[in-house]
XYZ file of C-alpha atoms in Angstrom:
612
model
C 75.025 118.430 80.792
C 78.708 119.041 81.549
C 81.482 118.309 79.094
C 84.529 116.051 79.170
C 87.661 116.170 77.026
C 90.646 113.852 77.374
C 93.826 113.680 75.315
C 97.218 112.012 75.138
C 99.558 112.228 72.185
C 102.187 114.293 70.383
C 100.717 117.742 71.056
C 100.759 119.867 74.183
C 97.604 118.757 75.942
C 96.479 122.068 77.459
C 95.516 123.866 74.230
C 93.846 120.688 72.931
C 91.741 120.437 76.102
C 90.790 124.139 76.006
C 89.833 123.926 72.347
C 87.697 120.845 72.958
C 85.932 122.371 75.951
C 85.126 125.449 73.868
C 83.237 123.176 71.453
C 81.241 121.750 74.370
C 80.126 125.026 75.940
C 76.623 124.482 74.563
C 76.149 121.611 77.017
C 75.668 124.046 79.902
C 78.110 124.648 82.760
C 79.059 126.952 85.626
C 82.740 126.090 86.250
C 85.713 124.655 84.362
C 88.975 122.904 85.022
C 91.698 120.655 83.683
C 94.515 118.407 84.836
C 97.721 117.925 82.843
C 100.383 115.290 83.522
C 103.798 116.836 82.898
C 105.593 113.507 83.352
C 106.377 114.122 87.011
C 103.153 115.343 88.607
C 99.536 116.286 87.931
C 98.978 120.023 87.434
C 95.392 121.049 88.192
C 93.698 124.376 87.482
C 90.008 125.140 88.119
C 87.800 128.205 87.942
C 84.209 129.278 88.471
C 82.455 130.862 85.511
C 82.900 130.688 81.780
C 85.727 128.960 79.974
C 87.469 132.266 79.274
C 88.400 132.431 82.984
C 90.332 129.175 82.665
C 91.770 130.327 79.334
C 93.123 133.497 80.926
C 94.389 131.582 83.949
C 96.411 129.188 81.798
C 97.045 131.365 78.719
C 94.878 129.038 76.623
C 96.500 126.014 78.243
C 100.059 126.938 77.232
C 101.329 127.446 80.814
C 100.557 123.825 81.727
C 103.202 121.664 79.990
C 102.547 118.020 79.278
C 101.091 115.856 76.541
C 98.320 114.100 78.468
C 95.352 115.755 80.135
C 91.667 115.814 81.001
C 89.296 118.778 81.118
C 85.763 119.484 82.239
C 82.913 121.973 82.132
C 80.717 121.388 85.197
C 76.980 121.909 85.604
C 76.453 121.830 89.362
C 74.507 118.888 90.781
C 76.233 118.167 94.104
C 77.465 121.366 95.704
C 77.322 124.967 94.563
C 79.554 126.295 91.763
C 82.957 126.975 93.363
C 86.652 126.397 92.779
C 86.593 123.563 95.320
C 83.622 121.820 93.705
C 84.840 122.311 90.130
C 86.395 119.354 88.339
C 88.884 117.729 88.158
C 88.487 116.234 91.610
C 91.453 114.392 93.108
C 92.661 112.199 95.944
C 94.419 113.686 98.960
C 97.906 113.278 97.469
C 96.708 114.794 94.150
C 98.063 111.777 92.294
C 94.719 110.751 90.757
C 92.495 113.200 88.878
C 88.902 112.535 87.827
C 86.322 114.383 85.752
C 82.743 113.145 85.652
C 79.409 113.857 84.008
C 76.331 112.410 85.657
C 75.399 111.365 89.169
C 76.745 108.647 91.471
C 73.517 107.727 93.225
C 75.106 105.855 96.147
C 77.878 108.378 96.753
C 76.738 109.098 100.332
C 77.119 105.462 101.351
C 80.493 105.234 99.600
C 81.628 108.474 101.200
C 80.736 107.229 104.687
C 82.693 104.012 104.172
C 85.700 105.909 102.882
C 85.546 108.354 105.797
C 85.462 105.409 108.185
C 88.669 104.241 106.502
C 90.349 107.590 107.175
C 89.700 109.458 103.925
C 88.987 113.176 104.227
C 86.802 115.136 101.797
C 87.145 118.801 100.882
C 84.370 119.212 98.278
C 80.610 118.625 98.219
C 80.778 116.589 95.013
C 80.068 112.956 94.294
C 83.095 113.008 91.961
C 85.562 113.348 94.829
C 84.216 110.026 96.078
C 85.367 108.438 92.798
C 88.876 109.856 93.238
C 89.212 108.443 96.766
C 87.645 105.133 95.760
C 90.149 104.809 92.915
C 92.944 105.670 95.329
C 91.769 102.935 97.706
C 91.849 100.237 95.044
C 94.969 101.604 93.335
C 96.905 101.071 96.547
C 95.222 97.716 97.235
C 96.049 96.287 93.806
C 99.677 97.440 93.573
C 99.078 100.478 91.359
C 97.221 98.621 88.634
C 94.994 101.268 86.972
C 92.706 98.778 85.264
C 91.977 96.783 88.426
C 91.392 100.005 90.370
C 88.893 101.241 87.790
C 87.062 97.910 87.502
C 86.626 97.521 91.247
C 85.498 101.134 91.597
C 82.903 100.691 88.856
C 81.549 97.629 90.623
C 80.844 99.760 93.694
C 79.285 102.747 91.912
C 75.585 103.121 91.085
C 74.083 105.761 88.792
C 74.595 107.293 85.372
C 77.999 108.712 84.562
C 80.843 109.313 82.145
C 84.336 109.464 83.622
C 87.876 110.293 82.532
C 90.785 109.463 84.857
C 94.509 110.168 85.024
C 97.112 108.618 87.315
C 100.259 110.613 88.083
C 102.572 107.609 87.633
C 100.986 106.664 84.278
C 102.092 109.872 82.515
C 101.068 108.985 78.944
C 97.704 107.390 79.649
C 94.116 108.548 80.060
C 91.275 106.187 81.005
C 87.627 106.720 80.105
C 84.397 104.838 80.813
C 80.668 105.519 80.630
C 77.354 104.261 81.949
C 74.315 105.866 80.300
C 76.011 109.268 79.876
C 77.607 110.093 76.498
C 81.321 109.553 75.945
C 83.190 108.758 72.745
C 86.823 108.227 71.795
C 88.722 109.405 68.739
C 92.018 108.571 67.084
C 94.377 110.362 64.695
C 98.085 110.633 63.958
C 98.168 113.374 66.611
C 97.074 111.078 69.429
C 94.097 109.600 71.265
C 91.045 111.562 72.368
C 87.953 111.205 74.553
C 85.008 113.614 74.680
C 81.344 113.952 75.494
C 80.557 114.823 71.889
C 82.190 114.520 68.485
C 82.179 118.312 68.068
C 85.093 118.504 70.512
C 87.221 116.249 68.306
C 86.462 117.376 64.770
C 89.463 119.697 64.572
C 91.689 116.646 64.993
C 89.750 113.618 63.768
C 86.464 112.284 62.455
C 87.357 108.672 63.281
C 85.534 107.870 66.496
C 84.513 104.964 68.714
C 81.112 104.857 70.431
C 81.516 103.170 73.804
C 78.986 100.755 75.225
C 78.211 100.909 78.925
C 81.118 99.991 81.192
C 83.576 99.467 78.381
C 86.872 100.907 79.620
C 88.972 102.834 77.113
C 92.714 103.136 77.678
C 94.097 106.065 75.670
C 97.830 105.879 75.049
C 100.309 108.341 73.585
C 101.847 106.080 70.942
C 99.873 102.835 70.923
C 96.359 104.074 70.103
C 93.296 103.173 72.126
C 92.595 99.822 73.772
C 89.193 98.719 75.037
C 88.434 96.357 77.916
C 85.384 94.773 79.541
C 84.907 94.439 83.297
C 86.807 91.146 83.225
C 89.788 93.193 81.992
C 89.732 91.345 78.686
C 90.661 93.404 75.655
C 87.757 93.703 73.226
C 87.118 95.177 69.789
C 85.050 98.341 69.362
C 84.183 99.255 65.763
C 85.379 102.586 64.410
C 82.833 105.028 62.966
C 83.341 108.035 60.725
C 81.644 111.354 61.478
C 80.305 112.659 58.170
C 80.008 116.343 58.997
C 83.099 118.469 59.532
C 84.142 121.440 61.652
C 82.404 123.967 59.388
C 79.037 122.497 60.391
C 79.799 123.324 64.016
C 80.959 126.928 63.407
C 78.873 130.119 63.321
C 79.599 130.791 59.671
C 79.271 134.581 59.959
C 76.082 134.624 62.051
C 76.006 136.451 65.383
C 74.835 133.350 67.205
C 74.612 129.624 66.597
C 70.886 129.855 67.261
C 70.358 132.322 64.418
C 72.471 130.173 62.086
C 70.422 127.120 63.007
C 67.132 128.982 62.514
C 68.274 129.830 58.985
C 69.395 126.257 58.353
C 65.841 124.965 58.744
C 64.948 124.913 55.023
C 67.942 122.627 54.402
C 67.156 120.549 57.484
C 63.572 119.941 56.369
C 64.732 119.100 52.855
C 67.397 116.684 54.122
C 64.921 114.910 56.393
C 62.114 114.574 53.849
C 63.822 114.082 50.481
C 65.521 110.722 51.140
C 62.202 109.288 52.341
C 60.100 110.248 49.299
C 60.840 108.046 46.282
C 58.779 107.941 43.083
C 55.756 109.506 44.743
C 55.776 107.184 47.757
C 57.027 107.535 51.334
C 59.725 104.940 51.918
C 61.108 104.732 55.455
C 63.651 101.921 55.272
C 64.669 102.328 58.913
C 61.093 101.959 60.193
C 61.481 98.207 60.613
C 57.720 97.541 60.410
C 56.091 95.599 57.609
C 52.799 96.807 56.179
C 51.046 93.947 57.963
C 52.621 94.983 61.289
C 51.569 98.600 60.714
C 47.973 97.468 60.171
C 48.055 95.587 63.477
C 49.235 98.545 65.606
C 46.700 99.120 68.397
C 48.345 102.030 70.195
C 51.342 104.309 69.847
C 53.150 105.912 72.781
C 55.220 109.012 72.011
C 57.641 109.802 74.817
C 60.055 112.741 75.024
C 61.184 115.795 77.006
C 61.182 119.544 76.326
C 60.842 120.576 72.692
C 60.898 116.927 71.633
C 57.785 116.455 73.766
C 56.123 119.282 71.844
C 56.990 117.369 68.675
C 55.168 114.456 70.263
C 52.095 116.586 70.971
C 52.016 117.491 67.279
C 52.613 113.849 66.403
C 49.517 112.823 68.336
C 47.322 115.132 66.252
C 48.984 114.051 63.003
C 48.955 110.286 63.543
C 45.499 110.126 65.093
C 44.053 112.465 62.484
C 45.589 110.725 59.480
C 46.099 107.085 60.471
C 43.349 106.748 63.114
C 45.702 105.027 65.569
C 45.249 105.957 69.262
C 48.287 107.892 70.499
C 49.403 108.748 74.030
C 52.003 111.494 74.293
C 53.911 111.534 77.570
C 56.706 113.416 79.237
C 59.431 110.841 79.680
C 59.989 111.823 83.304
C 56.337 110.985 84.050
C 55.914 108.004 81.742
C 58.541 105.860 83.396
C 56.933 106.232 86.832
C 53.236 105.947 86.041
C 53.224 102.195 85.343
C 51.972 102.514 81.742
C 49.676 99.845 80.325
C 51.271 98.205 77.305
C 49.288 96.098 74.866
C 50.723 93.340 72.637
C 50.540 95.496 69.499
C 51.833 98.751 70.973
C 54.702 100.771 69.517
C 56.785 103.279 71.457
C 58.245 106.286 69.624
C 60.927 108.154 71.560
C 62.153 111.547 70.377
C 65.487 113.117 71.373
C 67.866 115.449 69.552
C 70.941 114.251 71.419
C 69.912 110.635 71.791
C 71.234 110.831 75.360
C 68.259 112.269 77.299
C 68.259 110.317 80.577
C 64.500 110.089 81.201
C 63.776 109.227 77.570
C 66.410 106.498 77.613
C 64.888 105.076 80.794
C 61.410 105.072 79.202
C 62.814 103.265 76.183
C 64.322 100.562 78.367
C 61.064 100.199 80.284
C 59.172 99.611 77.050
C 61.706 97.080 75.772
C 61.565 95.248 79.104
C 57.836 94.880 78.494
C 58.326 93.544 74.982
C 57.259 96.730 73.178
C 58.919 97.602 69.886
C 60.705 100.975 69.984
C 61.337 103.456 67.177
C 63.711 106.312 68.028
C 63.690 109.680 66.287
C 67.150 111.090 67.007
C 69.690 113.391 65.435
C 72.995 112.041 66.733
C 74.339 108.915 65.062
C 75.644 106.324 67.505
C 73.975 107.925 70.538
C 72.754 105.788 73.442
C 69.089 105.908 72.411
C 69.998 105.069 68.815
C 71.909 102.005 69.958
C 69.268 100.709 72.373
C 66.155 101.268 70.221
C 64.933 98.590 67.843
C 64.825 101.007 64.905
C 66.170 104.530 64.350
C 64.778 107.380 62.250
C 67.691 109.824 61.910
C 66.697 113.431 61.295
C 69.986 114.462 59.623
C 69.836 118.009 61.015
C 73.602 118.153 61.510
C 75.192 119.455 64.714
C 72.946 121.741 66.728
C 75.074 123.868 69.038
C 72.646 126.384 70.563
C 70.989 125.068 73.708
C 67.512 126.086 72.517
C 66.611 123.734 69.682
C 65.278 125.048 66.388
C 66.369 123.050 63.360
C 66.311 119.704 65.173
C 62.744 120.436 66.264
C 61.764 121.167 62.654
C 63.342 117.898 61.534
C 61.455 115.986 64.224
C 58.172 117.496 63.020
C 58.871 116.233 59.508
C 59.558 112.777 60.896
C 56.095 112.838 62.477
C 54.482 113.968 59.217
C 56.169 111.163 57.303
C 55.190 108.545 59.869
C 51.588 109.772 60.016
C 51.247 109.702 56.232
C 52.963 106.320 55.934
C 50.724 104.731 58.558
C 47.600 106.315 57.046
C 48.499 105.128 53.556
C 49.131 101.548 54.662
C 45.970 101.410 56.763
C 43.818 102.729 53.927
C 42.904 106.134 55.377
C 44.590 108.267 52.705
C 43.389 108.103 49.105
C 45.645 108.721 46.107
C 44.546 112.311 45.511
C 44.877 113.427 49.126
C 48.193 111.590 49.488
C 49.675 113.225 46.377
C 48.483 116.644 47.518
C 50.084 116.220 50.944
C 53.372 115.135 49.381
C 53.415 118.294 47.277
C 52.756 120.416 50.362
C 55.540 118.593 52.193
C 57.996 119.299 49.379
C 57.053 123.004 49.418
C 57.796 123.470 53.124
C 61.520 124.368 52.724
C 60.759 127.182 50.270
C 57.916 128.454 52.460
C 60.169 128.471 55.526
C 62.764 130.401 53.544
C 60.122 132.947 52.575
C 59.268 133.527 56.243
C 62.935 133.867 57.182
C 63.461 136.468 54.477
C 60.665 138.546 55.987
C 62.184 138.772 59.453
C 62.387 142.570 59.824
C 58.756 143.188 60.918
C 59.163 140.498 63.586
C 62.373 142.121 64.801
C 60.682 145.528 65.073
C 57.736 144.040 66.933
C 60.016 142.136 69.336
C 61.808 145.338 70.295
C 58.531 146.644 71.733
C 58.419 143.858 74.327
C 61.936 143.632 75.696
C 60.659 144.814 79.098
C 57.682 142.447 79.246
C 57.170 140.497 82.458
C 54.654 137.938 81.217
C 53.706 136.731 77.738
C 51.013 134.157 77.027
C 50.571 131.852 74.045
C 47.221 130.322 73.140
C 46.012 127.918 70.478
C 43.691 125.015 69.785
C 44.522 121.599 68.358
C 47.865 121.586 66.581
C 48.065 125.303 67.318
C 48.262 124.435 71.007
C 51.339 122.320 70.254
C 52.864 125.269 68.395
C 52.073 127.536 71.336
C 53.876 125.207 73.734
C 57.046 125.369 71.667
C 56.824 129.123 71.031
C 56.443 129.768 74.745
C 59.339 127.487 75.641
C 61.661 129.213 73.154
C 60.852 132.593 74.669
C 61.363 131.631 78.294
C 64.506 129.595 77.544
C 66.535 132.395 76.017
C 64.942 135.696 77.120
C 64.098 134.793 80.753
C 60.654 136.373 80.348
C 57.940 134.442 82.127
C 55.855 132.781 79.452
C 53.113 130.163 79.443
C 51.141 128.351 76.776
C 47.499 127.418 77.196
C 44.894 125.529 75.244
C 42.716 128.477 74.267
C 39.538 126.720 75.385
C 40.898 126.666 78.937
C 41.158 130.445 79.241
C 37.889 130.772 81.146
C 38.968 128.087 83.603
C 41.392 130.330 85.425
C 43.999 131.754 83.073
C 41.957 134.765 82.001
C 42.341 136.167 85.517
C 45.963 136.957 84.603
C 44.986 139.297 81.763
C 45.553 142.978 82.377
C 46.229 146.153 80.429
C 49.089 145.693 77.973
C 49.624 141.951 78.499
C 50.906 140.389 75.288
C 49.002 137.330 74.109
C 50.339 135.438 71.091
C 47.398 133.659 69.488
C 48.200 130.925 66.967
C 45.330 130.281 64.571
C 46.196 128.095 61.581
C 43.321 125.587 61.622
C 40.408 126.853 59.460
C 37.783 124.803 61.309
C 38.831 126.508 64.559
C 39.074 130.108 63.309
C 35.785 131.230 64.859
C 36.544 129.758 68.266
C 40.027 131.300 68.277
C 38.617 134.706 67.328
C 36.258 134.427 70.290
C 39.186 133.632 72.620
C 41.191 136.536 71.232
C 38.296 138.935 71.792
C 37.972 137.716 75.377
C 41.567 138.588 76.266
C 41.543 141.787 74.231
C 38.469 143.059 76.074
C 40.457 142.724 79.300
C 43.323 144.886 78.055
C 45.583 142.346 76.346
C 47.492 143.188 73.182
C 46.954 140.335 70.726
C 49.630 139.116 68.327
C 48.121 136.655 65.851
C 49.966 134.074 63.761
C 47.636 132.841 61.046
C 47.353 131.730 57.431
C 47.371 134.050 54.462
C 43.757 134.845 53.589
C 42.326 134.666 57.097
C 40.815 138.169 57.022
C 38.234 137.410 59.695
C 40.941 137.526 62.356
C 41.729 141.185 61.712
C 39.004 142.479 64.011
C 40.322 140.479 66.967
C 44.094 140.946 66.546
C 46.254 144.012 67.093
C 49.182 142.708 65.043
C 49.186 139.860 62.520
C 51.931 137.641 61.147
C 50.819 135.647 58.122
C 52.245 132.277 57.138
C 51.844 130.601 53.725
C 49.022 128.134 53.254
C 49.821 124.452 53.572
C 48.147 121.243 54.683
C 46.567 121.755 58.099
C 48.814 119.082 59.633
C 52.003 120.827 58.487
C 51.312 124.340 59.821
C 53.524 123.825 62.854
C 56.587 123.888 60.574
C 55.663 127.372 59.351
C 54.053 129.006 62.392
C 57.034 128.169 64.596
C 59.432 130.230 62.435
C 58.169 133.710 63.420
C 57.907 132.558 67.046
C 61.545 131.415 67.027
C 62.616 134.743 65.536
C 60.459 136.651 68.021
C 62.163 134.879 70.946
C 65.607 135.369 69.411
C 65.245 139.107 68.818
C 63.782 139.762 72.279
C 66.645 137.839 73.902
C 69.257 139.736 71.882
C 67.701 143.079 72.788
C 67.741 142.119 76.466
C 71.452 141.249 76.248
C 70.922 137.569 77.045
C 73.402 134.830 76.188
C 71.280 133.393 73.390
C 73.340 130.280 72.682
C 74.023 129.385 76.311
C 71.044 130.378 78.478
C 71.623 130.368 82.215
C 70.995 127.129 84.127
C 70.237 125.152 80.950
C 72.079 122.345 79.177
C 71.739 121.017 75.666
C 71.802 117.366 76.610
C 70.039 116.467 79.876
C 71.832 113.277 80.818
C 70.769 113.133 84.484
C 67.364 113.122 86.155
């Protein structure tokens, strides 16, 4: 959530800040702003709404001279979206400017103490507290920026990423993080800070991943210096971002989401191919010996949103293939339910961004209890990747649209590979079955491409339901997991109310919602459950529902129960999620486009949920 960009260097800062914020729009926001130091004073401009409002206000940043600045896209947490609450926030004299992602949990107590000392507040934000706190210590310690920042950090509780400018330090920007993402970058043009590497790729691919409470001092001519809380300069290793700006551009597609849907064959190939060598699954980053795999007593899969739906699929795959008990939990519930860990448990956390706050907290809880943690993430150097014991990177490349598609597909493949690996080691997968599954896995990219090339019937069908109020998804087993993700995609980007149900639960209340014309999407890809799904489809159809079925080629028995059928190619029963989700993603996309929705940046949503 929110986006930060900081810069100091040879270029005019305003256009650099605007350009960087444009690359971070996917993070979700409702107001924007920036502060530029012109060498004499801090210029601050803020606006409610999309970035184009700030662009027009500042002529793309050109009307704010100066070579050092900070910018922000704000997703409201404390206080409604308004010019006053937008960032940057500042002290009374407007000599210190602050932008922040995250939440200062003890801001009320800090605010009361500052008010008792004579400070006056004009906004409803917790970020204004930081500005006044910095001002307090800046005056106390004779205008020493580092001492002011260190003492402020020692008083603040919560998860945050912060960039700060001081009026009388005209060529410097300071940045620090705790649990929220923030990186720095360096080039011959200057020094940069941002919430994500995508904001920097136009200028550099040489970046530094900051650990918690490491303070970065960005300078105009002397690079970036890093300090710990004892104000000792420390070394932070430089990393190189492999993908370039082209990977984060639309490439001729109308939306990033559509581009990313069509990138799924490549994503699946890139995730699977490096892990299949000479007819065997080799996961070097797994970090578990065969003997340790045999000793696993329980696996916890913990995630949020679409990653949680990956975990639901993972439960079916790992239990079905490897016969290891699996608990799949929402991270926001897991961390508070006092889970029971056993000595031979393994925790798998799943997160596209690697910054999801609840998932990171669950990871730390498991490690505190001595449980080994494997992270399935997409972003190299992210917080989860650095805290976990082992990391399975999905190599999906940058995913810009808020609603995940290709990262979800990559996560599914990670689950397939883990399930097969565990099953093979534990003796539950014979040579013939194993070889057959590997062949099916290798065919998935071509099968996904086939479905994508047959998008027109889905587009025509979607146009019939642009005015729908409610759409229901049903399935059994793995098909229930697919239904969860299909429903989430639809509600995320089209704003149509949608729910997914285990089909067997229909008679326990949900069927009362069926009425004439209600669309029910029934996913039926598991041959041993065909008959039961047909029965469920007939039950809703008899009450007036229109039934859209997603099923395998050759399932002719379903024709009598469905009004419209989308066929997917045949594959191993554990891999059907990778195929059935494609038409459901396209269905959601085309409905949202027809309704005029902002497909890439749905209202109220953020790509990376870095606060509770």
